[in-house]
Amino acid sequence: MTGTKGRVRRGVLALLCLAVLGAALALGISAYMTATTRDRILSPEDAPPEGLDCVLVLGCGVRPDGSPTPMLASRISRSVELYETSWADKLLMSGDNSREDYNEVGTMEAEAIAQGVPQGDIVTDHAGFSTYDSLYRARDIFGAERVVIVTQEYHLSRALYLAEALGLEAWGVAAAPRNDAGQIGRDFREILARDKAFLWAILQPEPKFLGDPVPLDGTTE
């Protein structure tokens, strides 16, 4: 009996050690990703990098009535601000339109038009089902090489890390900060999302959908 108890204690201790090591690894990857991308996060008041192909706006939640959630509205407004101050002459709106009754991109485009952006300067990507997919498709479908990414600040380091891994020259500008409920939970989930992004940056699987090229300027060969 004593031997059995000893084995159980050793097993529990081993599991605790593994849990601690796993947590340390997860936090270490997250910290590394944040540190290595910090210098590519700009403010709207900074001089824009030269030769940007587009402002890449990453989608997020849309309400059942089709209106943007506050987080998405903040991203759209920031992207319009950058467009109006000549950071780039194209907005690439990338989001989830996997169902007929859910269309992040349609909402993003309509809101940008309502804020004064000509429809001809908006390019839509309806298969941006994840940050990784949006960046991969920005490169391979839309031919982007130099982009500025607009999303919330806590999300920018992951987006920028993936962009660099995919060979994009990318900078980020955070959407206007908000005091949204649940941010602590989002910050925790983002740590796990950064760990997944670290693996995706190494493996670089194809996104869920690719397709024929769609040049940002609308021209075809």
Short mmCIF file of C-alpha atoms in Angstrom, two decimals:
data_model
loop_
_atom_site.label_atom_id
_atom_site.label_comp_id
_atom_site.label_asym_id
_atom_site.label_seq_id
_atom_site.Cartn_x
_atom_site.Cartn_y
_atom_site.Cartn_z
CA MET A 1 0.00 0.00 0.00
CA THR A 2 2.82 2.38 0.87
CA GLY A 3 4.44 1.71 -2.50
CA THR A 4 1.17 2.46 -4.29
CA LYS A 5 0.79 5.77 -2.45
CA GLY A 6 4.35 6.69 -3.35
CA ARG A 7 3.74 6.01 -7.03
CA VAL A 8 0.57 8.11 -6.93
CA ARG A 9 2.43 11.00 -5.29
CA ARG A 10 5.21 10.79 -7.86
CA GLY A 11 2.64 10.70 -10.66
CA VAL A 12 0.84 13.75 -9.31
CA LEU A 13 4.13 15.58 -8.91
CA ALA A 14 5.12 14.73 -12.48
CA LEU A 15 1.79 16.02 -13.77
CA LEU A 16 2.18 19.24 -11.79
CA CYS A 17 5.68 19.72 -13.19
CA LEU A 18 4.41 19.20 -16.72
CA ALA A 19 1.59 21.69 -16.12
CA VAL A 20 4.04 24.29 -14.82
CA LEU A 21 6.39 23.74 -17.75
CA GLY A 22 3.49 23.97 -20.20
CA ALA A 23 2.28 27.21 -18.67
CA ALA A 24 5.80 28.65 -18.72
CA LEU A 25 6.20 27.70 -22.37
CA ALA A 26 2.83 29.24 -23.30
CA LEU A 27 3.65 32.48 -21.49
CA GLY A 28 7.16 32.54 -22.92
CA ILE A 29 5.95 32.23 -26.51
CA SER A 30 3.37 34.95 -25.92
CA ALA A 31 5.97 37.29 -24.41
CA TYR A 32 8.41 36.59 -27.24
CA MET A 33 5.79 37.35 -29.87
CA THR A 34 4.86 40.61 -28.17
CA ALA A 35 8.48 41.71 -27.77
CA THR A 36 9.55 40.94 -31.35
CA THR A 37 6.68 42.85 -32.96
CA ARG A 38 6.51 45.90 -30.70
CA ASP A 39 8.61 48.11 -32.98
CA ARG A 40 6.20 47.59 -35.89
CA ILE A 41 3.17 48.96 -34.06
CA LEU A 42 2.57 52.56 -35.09
CA SER A 43 0.12 55.26 -34.10
CA PRO A 44 -2.16 57.10 -36.54
CA GLU A 45 -0.06 60.22 -35.98
CA ASP A 46 3.13 58.55 -37.22
CA ALA A 47 4.35 59.00 -40.76
CA PRO A 48 3.07 56.04 -42.77
CA PRO A 49 5.58 53.59 -44.24
CA GLU A 50 6.14 54.20 -47.93
CA GLY A 51 4.58 52.09 -50.62
CA LEU A 52 1.84 50.37 -48.65
CA ASP A 53 -0.41 48.25 -50.85
CA CYS A 54 -3.43 48.45 -48.58
CA VAL A 55 -4.87 48.87 -45.14
CA LEU A 56 -5.81 45.33 -44.09
CA VAL A 57 -8.81 45.38 -41.75
CA LEU A 58 -9.42 42.17 -39.82
CA GLY A 59 -13.03 41.26 -39.20
CA CYS A 60 -14.74 40.29 -35.96
CA GLY A 61 -18.26 40.08 -34.60
CA VAL A 62 -21.41 41.30 -36.30
CA ARG A 63 -24.74 41.57 -34.51
CA PRO A 64 -27.80 39.59 -35.69
CA ASP A 65 -29.22 42.75 -37.31
CA GLY A 66 -26.05 43.12 -39.40
CA SER A 67 -24.62 46.05 -37.48
CA PRO A 68 -20.99 45.95 -36.31
CA THR A 69 -20.08 45.18 -32.74
CA PRO A 70 -18.21 48.01 -30.99
CA MET A 71 -14.88 46.27 -31.57
CA LEU A 72 -15.50 45.93 -35.30
CA ALA A 73 -16.83 49.48 -35.54
CA SER A 74 -13.61 50.72 -33.95
CA ARG A 75 -11.51 48.83 -36.51
CA ILE A 76 -13.52 50.22 -39.40
CA SER A 77 -13.28 53.80 -38.15
CA ARG A 78 -9.53 53.51 -37.69
CA SER A 79 -9.07 52.09 -41.19
CA VAL A 80 -11.10 54.94 -42.68
CA GLU A 81 -8.93 57.40 -40.75
CA LEU A 82 -5.79 55.87 -42.24
CA TYR A 83 -7.33 55.90 -45.71
CA GLU A 84 -8.25 59.57 -45.38
CA THR A 85 -4.72 60.46 -44.26
CA SER A 86 -3.25 58.68 -47.29
CA TRP A 87 -1.62 55.68 -45.65
CA ALA A 88 -2.88 53.61 -48.59
CA ASP A 89 -5.42 54.04 -51.34
CA LYS A 90 -7.09 50.65 -50.81
CA LEU A 91 -8.88 49.08 -47.87
CA LEU A 92 -8.78 45.27 -47.85
CA MET A 93 -11.69 44.13 -45.67
CA SER A 94 -11.16 40.51 -44.59
CA GLY A 95 -13.64 38.56 -42.50
CA ASP A 96 -16.02 35.66 -42.09
CA ASN A 97 -18.86 35.20 -44.55
CA SER A 98 -19.20 31.45 -44.12
CA ARG A 99 -23.02 31.60 -43.87
CA GLU A 100 -25.64 33.54 -45.78
CA ASP A 101 -26.93 35.00 -42.53
CA TYR A 102 -23.51 36.08 -41.26
CA ASN A 103 -21.42 38.52 -43.25
CA GLU A 104 -18.69 40.46 -41.48
CA VAL A 105 -17.28 41.77 -44.75
CA GLY A 106 -20.58 43.14 -46.04
CA THR A 107 -21.00 45.08 -42.81
CA MET A 108 -17.43 46.35 -42.94
CA GLU A 109 -17.79 47.52 -46.53
CA ALA A 110 -21.14 49.24 -45.89
CA GLU A 111 -19.81 51.06 -42.83
CA ALA A 112 -16.69 52.27 -44.66
CA ILE A 113 -18.81 53.54 -47.56
CA ALA A 114 -21.11 55.31 -45.09
CA GLN A 115 -18.01 57.02 -43.69
CA GLY A 116 -17.02 58.33 -47.11
CA VAL A 117 -14.75 55.71 -48.68
CA PRO A 118 -15.56 55.14 -52.37
CA GLN A 119 -16.66 51.59 -53.06
CA GLY A 120 -13.99 51.30 -55.74
CA ASP A 121 -11.30 51.70 -53.09
CA ILE A 122 -12.61 48.81 -50.99
CA VAL A 123 -11.54 45.23 -51.73
CA THR A 124 -13.41 42.46 -49.91
CA ASP A 125 -12.19 39.06 -48.78
CA HIS A 126 -15.11 36.88 -47.70
CA ALA A 127 -12.93 33.93 -46.65
CA GLY A 128 -10.89 35.57 -43.91
CA PHE A 129 -12.00 33.00 -41.34
CA SER A 130 -9.00 33.57 -39.10
CA THR A 131 -6.11 35.98 -38.75
CA TYR A 132 -3.85 33.45 -40.44
CA ASP A 133 -6.25 32.94 -43.36
CA SER A 134 -6.65 36.70 -43.84
CA LEU A 135 -2.89 37.24 -44.03
CA TYR A 136 -2.21 34.23 -46.24
CA ARG A 137 -4.95 35.30 -48.66
CA ALA A 138 -3.81 38.93 -48.60
CA ARG A 139 -0.50 37.66 -49.96
CA ASP A 140 -1.57 34.87 -52.32
CA ILE A 141 -4.99 36.02 -53.55
CA PHE A 142 -4.72 39.80 -53.45
CA GLY A 143 -1.01 40.13 -54.14
CA ALA A 144 -0.26 42.34 -51.16
CA GLU A 145 3.37 42.71 -50.12
CA ARG A 146 3.40 45.75 -47.81
CA VAL A 147 0.41 46.25 -45.53
CA VAL A 148 -0.73 48.03 -42.42
CA ILE A 149 -2.99 45.89 -40.27
CA VAL A 150 -5.83 47.35 -38.23
CA THR A 151 -7.21 45.46 -35.25
CA GLN A 152 -7.29 45.82 -31.46
CA GLU A 153 -3.95 46.38 -29.75
CA TYR A 154 -3.92 43.03 -27.94
CA HIS A 155 -4.36 41.24 -31.28
CA LEU A 156 -1.68 43.10 -33.24
CA SER A 157 1.39 41.18 -32.09
CA ARG A 158 -0.06 37.88 -33.29
CA ALA A 159 -1.11 39.36 -36.62
CA LEU A 160 2.29 40.96 -37.17
CA TYR A 161 4.18 37.80 -36.22
CA LEU A 162 2.17 35.73 -38.69
CA ALA A 163 2.56 38.38 -41.38
CA GLU A 164 6.34 38.32 -41.05
CA ALA A 165 6.38 34.52 -41.13
CA LEU A 166 4.40 34.62 -44.37
CA GLY A 167 6.83 37.07 -45.96
CA LEU A 168 4.71 40.19 -45.73
CA GLU A 169 6.18 43.55 -44.78
CA ALA A 170 3.63 44.60 -42.22
CA TRP A 171 3.00 47.28 -39.66
CA GLY A 172 0.06 47.61 -37.30
CA VAL A 173 -2.13 50.42 -36.06
CA ALA A 174 -4.45 49.68 -33.17
CA ALA A 175 -8.12 50.51 -33.29
CA ALA A 176 -9.19 53.15 -30.80
CA PRO A 177 -9.09 51.67 -27.27
CA ARG A 178 -12.37 50.82 -25.59
CA ASN A 179 -13.35 49.71 -22.10
CA ASP A 180 -15.16 46.62 -23.33
CA ALA A 181 -16.37 44.05 -20.85
CA GLY A 182 -14.55 40.74 -20.90
CA GLN A 183 -11.13 42.05 -21.89
CA ILE A 184 -9.39 39.95 -19.24
CA GLY A 185 -10.86 36.83 -20.83
CA ARG A 186 -9.79 38.00 -24.30
CA ASP A 187 -6.27 38.63 -23.06
CA PHE A 188 -6.08 35.11 -21.65
CA ARG A 189 -7.41 33.54 -24.85
CA GLU A 190 -4.94 35.61 -26.83
CA ILE A 191 -2.04 33.93 -25.03
CA LEU A 192 -3.30 30.57 -26.28
CA ALA A 193 -3.95 32.02 -29.74
CA ARG A 194 -0.35 33.27 -29.91
CA ASP A 195 0.87 29.77 -29.08
CA LYS A 196 -1.18 28.35 -31.96
CA ALA A 197 0.06 31.13 -34.26
CA PHE A 198 3.65 30.24 -33.36
CA LEU A 199 3.03 26.70 -34.62
CA TRP A 200 1.15 27.91 -37.72
CA ALA A 201 4.05 30.23 -38.55
CA ILE A 202 6.30 27.16 -38.68
CA LEU A 203 3.96 24.76 -40.50
CA GLN A 204 2.27 27.33 -42.79
CA PRO A 205 -0.70 25.22 -43.86
CA GLU A 206 -2.93 26.48 -46.66
CA PRO A 207 -5.99 28.42 -45.52
CA LYS A 208 -9.45 26.91 -45.71
CA PHE A 209 -10.04 28.48 -49.13
CA LEU A 210 -7.75 29.89 -51.78
CA GLY A 211 -8.88 30.66 -55.32
CA ASP A 212 -7.96 32.76 -58.31
CA PRO A 213 -5.90 35.94 -57.82
CA VAL A 214 -7.84 39.18 -57.33
CA PRO A 215 -5.40 42.09 -57.75
CA LEU A 216 -5.98 44.98 -55.38
CA ASP A 217 -6.09 47.43 -58.29
CA GLY A 218 -8.71 45.38 -60.13
CA THR A 219 -6.55 44.78 -63.19
CA THR A 220 -6.21 41.37 -64.85
CA GLU A 221 -3.53 40.05 -67.14
#
